[in-house]
CSV table of C-alpha atoms and ligand atoms in Angstrom, one decimal:
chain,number,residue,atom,x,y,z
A,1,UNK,CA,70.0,51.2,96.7
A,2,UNK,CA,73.0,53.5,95.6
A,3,UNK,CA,73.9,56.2,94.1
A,4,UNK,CA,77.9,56.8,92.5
A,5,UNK,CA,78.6,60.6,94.1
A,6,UNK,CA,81.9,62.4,93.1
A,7,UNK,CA,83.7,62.7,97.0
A,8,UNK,CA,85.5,66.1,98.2
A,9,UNK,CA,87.0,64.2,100.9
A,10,UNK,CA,87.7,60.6,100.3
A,11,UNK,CA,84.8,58.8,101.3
A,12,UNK,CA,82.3,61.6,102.0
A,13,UNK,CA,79.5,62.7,99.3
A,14,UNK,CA,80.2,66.3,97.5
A,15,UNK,CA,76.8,67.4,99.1
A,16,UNK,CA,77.5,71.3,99.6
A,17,UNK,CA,75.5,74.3,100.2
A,18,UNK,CA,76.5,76.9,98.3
A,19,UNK,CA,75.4,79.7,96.0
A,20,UNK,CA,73.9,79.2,92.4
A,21,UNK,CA,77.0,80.5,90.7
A,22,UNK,CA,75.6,80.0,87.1
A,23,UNK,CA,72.6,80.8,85.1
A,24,UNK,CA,69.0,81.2,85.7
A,25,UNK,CA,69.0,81.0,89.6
A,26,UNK,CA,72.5,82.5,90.1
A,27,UNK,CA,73.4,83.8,93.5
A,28,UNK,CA,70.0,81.8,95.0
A,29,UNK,CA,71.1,80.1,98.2
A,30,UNK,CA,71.2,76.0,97.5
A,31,UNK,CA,72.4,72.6,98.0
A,32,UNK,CA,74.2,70.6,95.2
A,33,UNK,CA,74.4,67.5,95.1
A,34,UNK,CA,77.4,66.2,92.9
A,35,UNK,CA,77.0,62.7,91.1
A,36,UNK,CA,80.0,60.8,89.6
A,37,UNK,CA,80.2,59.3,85.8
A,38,UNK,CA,79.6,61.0,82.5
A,39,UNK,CA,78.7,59.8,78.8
A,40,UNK,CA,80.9,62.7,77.4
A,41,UNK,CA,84.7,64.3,77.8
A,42,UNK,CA,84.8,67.8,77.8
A,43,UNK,CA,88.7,68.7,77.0
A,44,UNK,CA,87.9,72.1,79.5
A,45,UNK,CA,85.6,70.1,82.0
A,46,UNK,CA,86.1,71.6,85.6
A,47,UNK,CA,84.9,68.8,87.2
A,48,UNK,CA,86.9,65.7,85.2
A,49,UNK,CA,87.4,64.2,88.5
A,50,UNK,CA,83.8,63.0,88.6
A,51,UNK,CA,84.2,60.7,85.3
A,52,UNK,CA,88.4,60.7,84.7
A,53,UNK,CA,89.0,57.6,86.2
A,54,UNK,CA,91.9,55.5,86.4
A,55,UNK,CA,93.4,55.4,82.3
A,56,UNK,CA,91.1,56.6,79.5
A,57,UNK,CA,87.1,56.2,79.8
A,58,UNK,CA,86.3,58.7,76.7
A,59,UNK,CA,83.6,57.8,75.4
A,60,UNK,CA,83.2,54.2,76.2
A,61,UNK,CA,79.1,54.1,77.9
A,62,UNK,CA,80.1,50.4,78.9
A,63,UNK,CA,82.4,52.1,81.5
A,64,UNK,CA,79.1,53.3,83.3
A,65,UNK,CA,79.1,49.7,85.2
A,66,UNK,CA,78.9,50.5,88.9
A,67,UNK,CA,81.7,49.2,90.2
A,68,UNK,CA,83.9,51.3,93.1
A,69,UNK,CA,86.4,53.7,91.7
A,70,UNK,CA,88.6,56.6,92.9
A,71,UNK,CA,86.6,59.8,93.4
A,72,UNK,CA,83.3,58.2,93.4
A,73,UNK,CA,81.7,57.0,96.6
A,74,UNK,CA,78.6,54.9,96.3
A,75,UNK,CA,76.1,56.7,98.6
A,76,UNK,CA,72.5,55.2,99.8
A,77,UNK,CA,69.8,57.4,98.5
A,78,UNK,CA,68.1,57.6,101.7
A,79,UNK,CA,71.5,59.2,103.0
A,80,UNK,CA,72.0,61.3,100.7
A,81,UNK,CA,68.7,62.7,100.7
A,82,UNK,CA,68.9,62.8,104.8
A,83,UNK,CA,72.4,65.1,104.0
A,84,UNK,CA,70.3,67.1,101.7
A,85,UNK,CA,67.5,67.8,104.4
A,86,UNK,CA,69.6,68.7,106.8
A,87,UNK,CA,71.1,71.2,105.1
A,88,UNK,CA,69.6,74.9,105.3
A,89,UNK,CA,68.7,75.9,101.3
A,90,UNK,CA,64.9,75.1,100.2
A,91,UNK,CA,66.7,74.8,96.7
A,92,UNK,CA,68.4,71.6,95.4
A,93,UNK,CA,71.0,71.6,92.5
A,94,UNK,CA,71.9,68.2,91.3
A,95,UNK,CA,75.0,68.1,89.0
A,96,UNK,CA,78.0,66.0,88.3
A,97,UNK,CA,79.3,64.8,86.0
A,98,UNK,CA,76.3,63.7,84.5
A,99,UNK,CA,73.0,63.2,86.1
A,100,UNK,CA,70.9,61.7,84.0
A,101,UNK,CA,73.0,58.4,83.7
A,102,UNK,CA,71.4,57.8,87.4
A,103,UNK,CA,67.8,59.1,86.9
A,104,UNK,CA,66.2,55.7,88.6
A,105,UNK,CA,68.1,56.5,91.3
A,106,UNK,CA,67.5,60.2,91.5
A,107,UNK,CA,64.2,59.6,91.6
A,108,UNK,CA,64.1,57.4,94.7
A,109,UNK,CA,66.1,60.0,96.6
A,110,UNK,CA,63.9,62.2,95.6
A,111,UNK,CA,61.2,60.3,96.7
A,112,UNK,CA,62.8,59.9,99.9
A,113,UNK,CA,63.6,63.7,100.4
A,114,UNK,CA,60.0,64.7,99.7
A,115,UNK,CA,59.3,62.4,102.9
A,116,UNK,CA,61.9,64.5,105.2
A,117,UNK,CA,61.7,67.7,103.9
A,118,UNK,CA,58.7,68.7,101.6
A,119,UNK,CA,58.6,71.0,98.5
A,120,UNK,CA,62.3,71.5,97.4
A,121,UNK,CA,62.8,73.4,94.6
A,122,UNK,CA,64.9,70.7,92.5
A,123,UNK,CA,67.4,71.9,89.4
A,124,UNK,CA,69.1,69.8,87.5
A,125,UNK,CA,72.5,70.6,85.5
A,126,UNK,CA,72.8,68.5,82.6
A,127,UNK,CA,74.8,68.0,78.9
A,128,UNK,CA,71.2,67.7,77.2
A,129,UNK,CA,72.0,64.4,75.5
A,130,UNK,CA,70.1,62.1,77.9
A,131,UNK,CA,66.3,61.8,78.2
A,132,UNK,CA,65.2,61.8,81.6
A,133,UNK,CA,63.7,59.2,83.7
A,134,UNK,CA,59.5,59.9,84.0
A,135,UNK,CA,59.6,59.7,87.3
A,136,UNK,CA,62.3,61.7,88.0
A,137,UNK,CA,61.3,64.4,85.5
A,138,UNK,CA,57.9,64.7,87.2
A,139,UNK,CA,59.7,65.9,90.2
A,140,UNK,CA,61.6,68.5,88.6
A,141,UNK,CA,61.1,72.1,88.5
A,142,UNK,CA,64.5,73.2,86.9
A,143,UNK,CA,66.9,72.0,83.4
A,144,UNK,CA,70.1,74.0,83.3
A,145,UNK,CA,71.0,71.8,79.4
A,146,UNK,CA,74.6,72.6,78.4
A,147,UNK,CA,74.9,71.3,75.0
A,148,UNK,CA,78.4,71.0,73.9
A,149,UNK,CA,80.0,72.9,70.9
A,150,UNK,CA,83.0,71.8,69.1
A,151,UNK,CA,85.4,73.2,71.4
A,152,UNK,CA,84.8,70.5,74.0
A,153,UNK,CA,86.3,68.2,71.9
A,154,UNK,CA,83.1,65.6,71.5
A,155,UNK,CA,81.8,63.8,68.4
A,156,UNK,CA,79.0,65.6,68.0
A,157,UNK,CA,76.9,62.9,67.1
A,158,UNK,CA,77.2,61.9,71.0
A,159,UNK,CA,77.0,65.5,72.6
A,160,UNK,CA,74.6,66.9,70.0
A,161,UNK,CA,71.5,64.3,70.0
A,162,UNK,CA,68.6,66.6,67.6
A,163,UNK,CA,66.0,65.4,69.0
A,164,UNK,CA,66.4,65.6,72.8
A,165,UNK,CA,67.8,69.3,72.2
A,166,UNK,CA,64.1,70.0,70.2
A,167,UNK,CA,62.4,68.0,73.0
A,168,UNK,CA,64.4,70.6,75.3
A,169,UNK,CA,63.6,73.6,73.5
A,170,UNK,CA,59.9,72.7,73.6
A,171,UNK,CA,60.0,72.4,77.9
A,172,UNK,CA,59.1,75.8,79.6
A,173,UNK,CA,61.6,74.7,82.4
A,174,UNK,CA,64.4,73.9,80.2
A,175,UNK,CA,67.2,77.2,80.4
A,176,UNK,CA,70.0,76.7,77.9
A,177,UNK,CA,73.4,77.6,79.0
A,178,UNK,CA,76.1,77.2,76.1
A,179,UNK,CA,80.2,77.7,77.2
A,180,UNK,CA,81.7,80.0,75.0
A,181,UNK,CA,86.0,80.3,74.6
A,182,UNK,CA,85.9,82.0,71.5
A,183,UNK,CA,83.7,84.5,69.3
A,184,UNK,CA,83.4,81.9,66.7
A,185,UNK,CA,81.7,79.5,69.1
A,186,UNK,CA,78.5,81.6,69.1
A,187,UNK,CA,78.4,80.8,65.3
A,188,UNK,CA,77.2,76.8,66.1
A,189,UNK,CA,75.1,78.7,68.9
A,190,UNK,CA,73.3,80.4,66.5
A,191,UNK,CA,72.8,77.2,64.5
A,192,UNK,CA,71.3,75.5,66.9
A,193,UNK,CA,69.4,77.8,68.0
A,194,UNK,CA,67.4,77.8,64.7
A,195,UNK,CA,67.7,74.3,63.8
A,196,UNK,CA,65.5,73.7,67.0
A,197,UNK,CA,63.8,76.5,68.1
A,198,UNK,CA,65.4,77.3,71.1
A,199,UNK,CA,64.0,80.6,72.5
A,200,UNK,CA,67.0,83.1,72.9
A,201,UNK,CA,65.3,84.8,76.3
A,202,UNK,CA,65.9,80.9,77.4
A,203,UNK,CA,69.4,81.0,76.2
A,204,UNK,CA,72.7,82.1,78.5
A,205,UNK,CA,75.9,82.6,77.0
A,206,UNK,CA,78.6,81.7,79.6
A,207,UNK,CA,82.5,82.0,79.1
A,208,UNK,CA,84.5,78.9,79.6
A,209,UNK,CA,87.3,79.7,82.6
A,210,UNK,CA,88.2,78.2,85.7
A,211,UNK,CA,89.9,81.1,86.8
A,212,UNK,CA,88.3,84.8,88.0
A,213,UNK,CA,91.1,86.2,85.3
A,214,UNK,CA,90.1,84.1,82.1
A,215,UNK,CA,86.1,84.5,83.0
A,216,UNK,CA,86.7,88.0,83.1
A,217,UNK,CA,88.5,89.0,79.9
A,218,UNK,CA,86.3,87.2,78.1
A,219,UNK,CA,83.5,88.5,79.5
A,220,UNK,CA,84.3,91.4,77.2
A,221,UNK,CA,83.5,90.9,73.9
A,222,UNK,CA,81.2,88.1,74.9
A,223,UNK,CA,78.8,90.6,76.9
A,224,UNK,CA,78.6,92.9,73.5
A,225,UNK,CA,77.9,89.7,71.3
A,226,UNK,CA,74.8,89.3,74.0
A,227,UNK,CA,74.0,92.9,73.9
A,228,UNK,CA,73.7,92.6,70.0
A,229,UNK,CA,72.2,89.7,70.1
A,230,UNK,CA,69.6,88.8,72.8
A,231,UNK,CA,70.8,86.4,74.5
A,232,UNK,CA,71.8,86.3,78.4
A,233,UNK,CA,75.0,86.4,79.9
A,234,UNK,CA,76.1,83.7,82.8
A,235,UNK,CA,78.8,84.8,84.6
A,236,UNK,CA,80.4,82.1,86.9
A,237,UNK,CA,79.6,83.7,90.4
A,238,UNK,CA,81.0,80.9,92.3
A,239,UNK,CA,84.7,80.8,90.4
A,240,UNK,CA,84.6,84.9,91.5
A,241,UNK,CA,84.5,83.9,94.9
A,242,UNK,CA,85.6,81.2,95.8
A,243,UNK,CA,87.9,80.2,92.9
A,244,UNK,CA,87.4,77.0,91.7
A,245,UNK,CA,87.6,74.9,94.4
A,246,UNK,CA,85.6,71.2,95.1
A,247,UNK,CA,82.5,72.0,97.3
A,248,UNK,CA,81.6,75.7,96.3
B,1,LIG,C1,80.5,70.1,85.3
B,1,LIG,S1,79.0,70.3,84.4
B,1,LIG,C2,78.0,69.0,85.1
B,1,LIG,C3,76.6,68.9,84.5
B,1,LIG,C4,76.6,68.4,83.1
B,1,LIG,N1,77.5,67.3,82.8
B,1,LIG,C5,76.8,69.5,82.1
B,1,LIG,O1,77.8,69.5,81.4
B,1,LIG,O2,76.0,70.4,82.0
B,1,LIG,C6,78.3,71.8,85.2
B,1,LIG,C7,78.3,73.0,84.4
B,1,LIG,O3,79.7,73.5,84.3
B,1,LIG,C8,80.0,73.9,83.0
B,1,LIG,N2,81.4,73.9,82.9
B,1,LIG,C9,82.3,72.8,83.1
B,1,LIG,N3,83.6,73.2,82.9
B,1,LIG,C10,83.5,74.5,82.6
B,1,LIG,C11,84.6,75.5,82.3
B,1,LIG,N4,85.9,75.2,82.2
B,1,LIG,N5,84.2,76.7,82.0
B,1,LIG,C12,82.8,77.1,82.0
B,1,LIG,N6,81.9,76.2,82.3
B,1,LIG,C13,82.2,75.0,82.6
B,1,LIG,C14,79.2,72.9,82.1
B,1,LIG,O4,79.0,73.3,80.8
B,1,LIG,C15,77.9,72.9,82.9
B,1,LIG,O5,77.1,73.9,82.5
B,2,LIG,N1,78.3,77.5,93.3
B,2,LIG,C1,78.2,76.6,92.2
B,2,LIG,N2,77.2,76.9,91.3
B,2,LIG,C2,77.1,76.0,90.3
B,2,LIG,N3,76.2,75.9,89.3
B,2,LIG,C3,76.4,74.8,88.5
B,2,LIG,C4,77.5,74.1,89.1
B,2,LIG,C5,77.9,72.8,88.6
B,2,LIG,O1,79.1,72.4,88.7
B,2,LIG,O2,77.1,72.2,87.9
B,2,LIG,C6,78.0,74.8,90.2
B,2,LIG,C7,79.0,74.7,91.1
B,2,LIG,O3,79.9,73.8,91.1
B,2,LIG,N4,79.1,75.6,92.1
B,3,LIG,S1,79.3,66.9,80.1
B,3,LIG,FE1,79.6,68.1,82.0
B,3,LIG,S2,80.5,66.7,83.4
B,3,LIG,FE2,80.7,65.7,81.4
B,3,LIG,S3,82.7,66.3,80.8
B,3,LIG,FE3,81.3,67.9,80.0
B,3,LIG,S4,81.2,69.5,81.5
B,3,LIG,FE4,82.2,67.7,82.4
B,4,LIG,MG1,80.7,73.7,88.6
């Protein structure tokens, strides 16, 4: 049984301990496990390399067949979770791309971590527009849901699905982290916010940058539109320090 893993070197899983650089468990020591593929195309997506294969995949699901491609290694669950074990956080961060396309899988190395190492704390990083697995939501402790506004560029009939974000808002262990550019973003924030209930104590507001420069002018005015508001600010710990680099 495989799983399709984004590489950092060619051929080796991008299974990395690092530090949570984003959101409800930022700076908490943990491993991340980075899986390959994604049903969406964000224009600003720092990881595009996990779903930008050769020529144009936007938007076409069909492309999620599991064949080999460049920047995706296909990885036995039982070695990944191994890697995982062996690796010194108690926390596991499992990311992509997006993670949800593989949940059967997830949920056997899951299955097979519990075995070598008991009682990891298990987050999961996702766009929000999947449903998870059963099994593989019993195991979780942690949703980090980015829904995608405007900005990024998808139809919002495929980013924005109403009612996964209402079954979202209604799970205690959902946190919702929205990636702002701009002032107006927080407008569709807002909207969503009461169109499904979402809690703002659960909601982050996190500026869009890849660089320690962008993140931190607009950190600026998006900080005082959190003050005012209620919401929480994410800053993007791991771009401060390590820039954004594959494997941090
Ligand atoms: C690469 S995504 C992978 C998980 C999932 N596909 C998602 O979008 O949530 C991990 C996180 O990085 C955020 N992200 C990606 N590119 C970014 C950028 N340029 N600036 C700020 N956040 C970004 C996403 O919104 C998400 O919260
Ligand atoms: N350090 C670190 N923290 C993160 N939190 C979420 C990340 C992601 O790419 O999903 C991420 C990442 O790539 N690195
Ligand atoms: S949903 Fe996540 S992985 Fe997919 S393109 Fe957007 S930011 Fe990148
Ligand atoms: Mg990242």
């Amino acid at each position: 049984m495989t799983l399709a893993l984004a590489t950092t070197t060619p051929g080796e899983p991008e299974v990395f301990a690092s530090l949570q650089g984003e959101g409800a468990s930022m700076g908490r020591p943990s491993t991340f496990v980075r899986l390959s593929r994604c049903n969406l195309a964000c224009e600003w997506c720092d990881t595009a390399y996990t779903w930008r294969f050769s020529g144009d995949n936007r938007f076409h699901r069909d492309d999620l067949a599991f064949e080999r491609k460049a920047n995706q290694v296909m990885a036995e669950e039982a070695d990944v979770a191994r890697m995982v074990a062996d690796l010194p956080p108690d926390r596991l961060v499992i990311t992509g791309g997006e993670p949800l396309l593989q949940g059967p899988q997830l949920a056997r190395m899951l299955a097979a971590l519990d075995e070598a190492r008991p009682g990891m704390h298990v987050e999961i990083e996702t766009n929000g527009s999947v449903a998870p697995h059963a099994v593989l939501d019993a195991r979780v402790q942690q949703y980090n849901v980015s829904p995608k506004l405007s900005h990024s560029g998808n139809p919002a009939e495929l980013a924005l699905v109403p009612e996964r974000l209402d079954a979202w808002a209604a799970d205690p262990r959902a946190w919702f982290k929205f990636v702002v550019a701009e002032p107006a973003d927080v407008e569709e924030v807002r909207a969503l916010k009461e169109r499904h209930a979402i809690p703002a104590e659960r909601i982050f507001l996190m500026p869009e940058g890849r660089s320690s420069d962008v993140i931190r002018q607009r950190s600026g005015w998006l900080s005082d539109i959190c003050t005012r508001e209620g919401y929480r600010f994410s800053d993007r710990l791991h771009i401060h320090i390590w820039g954004d680099t594959r494997g941090t």
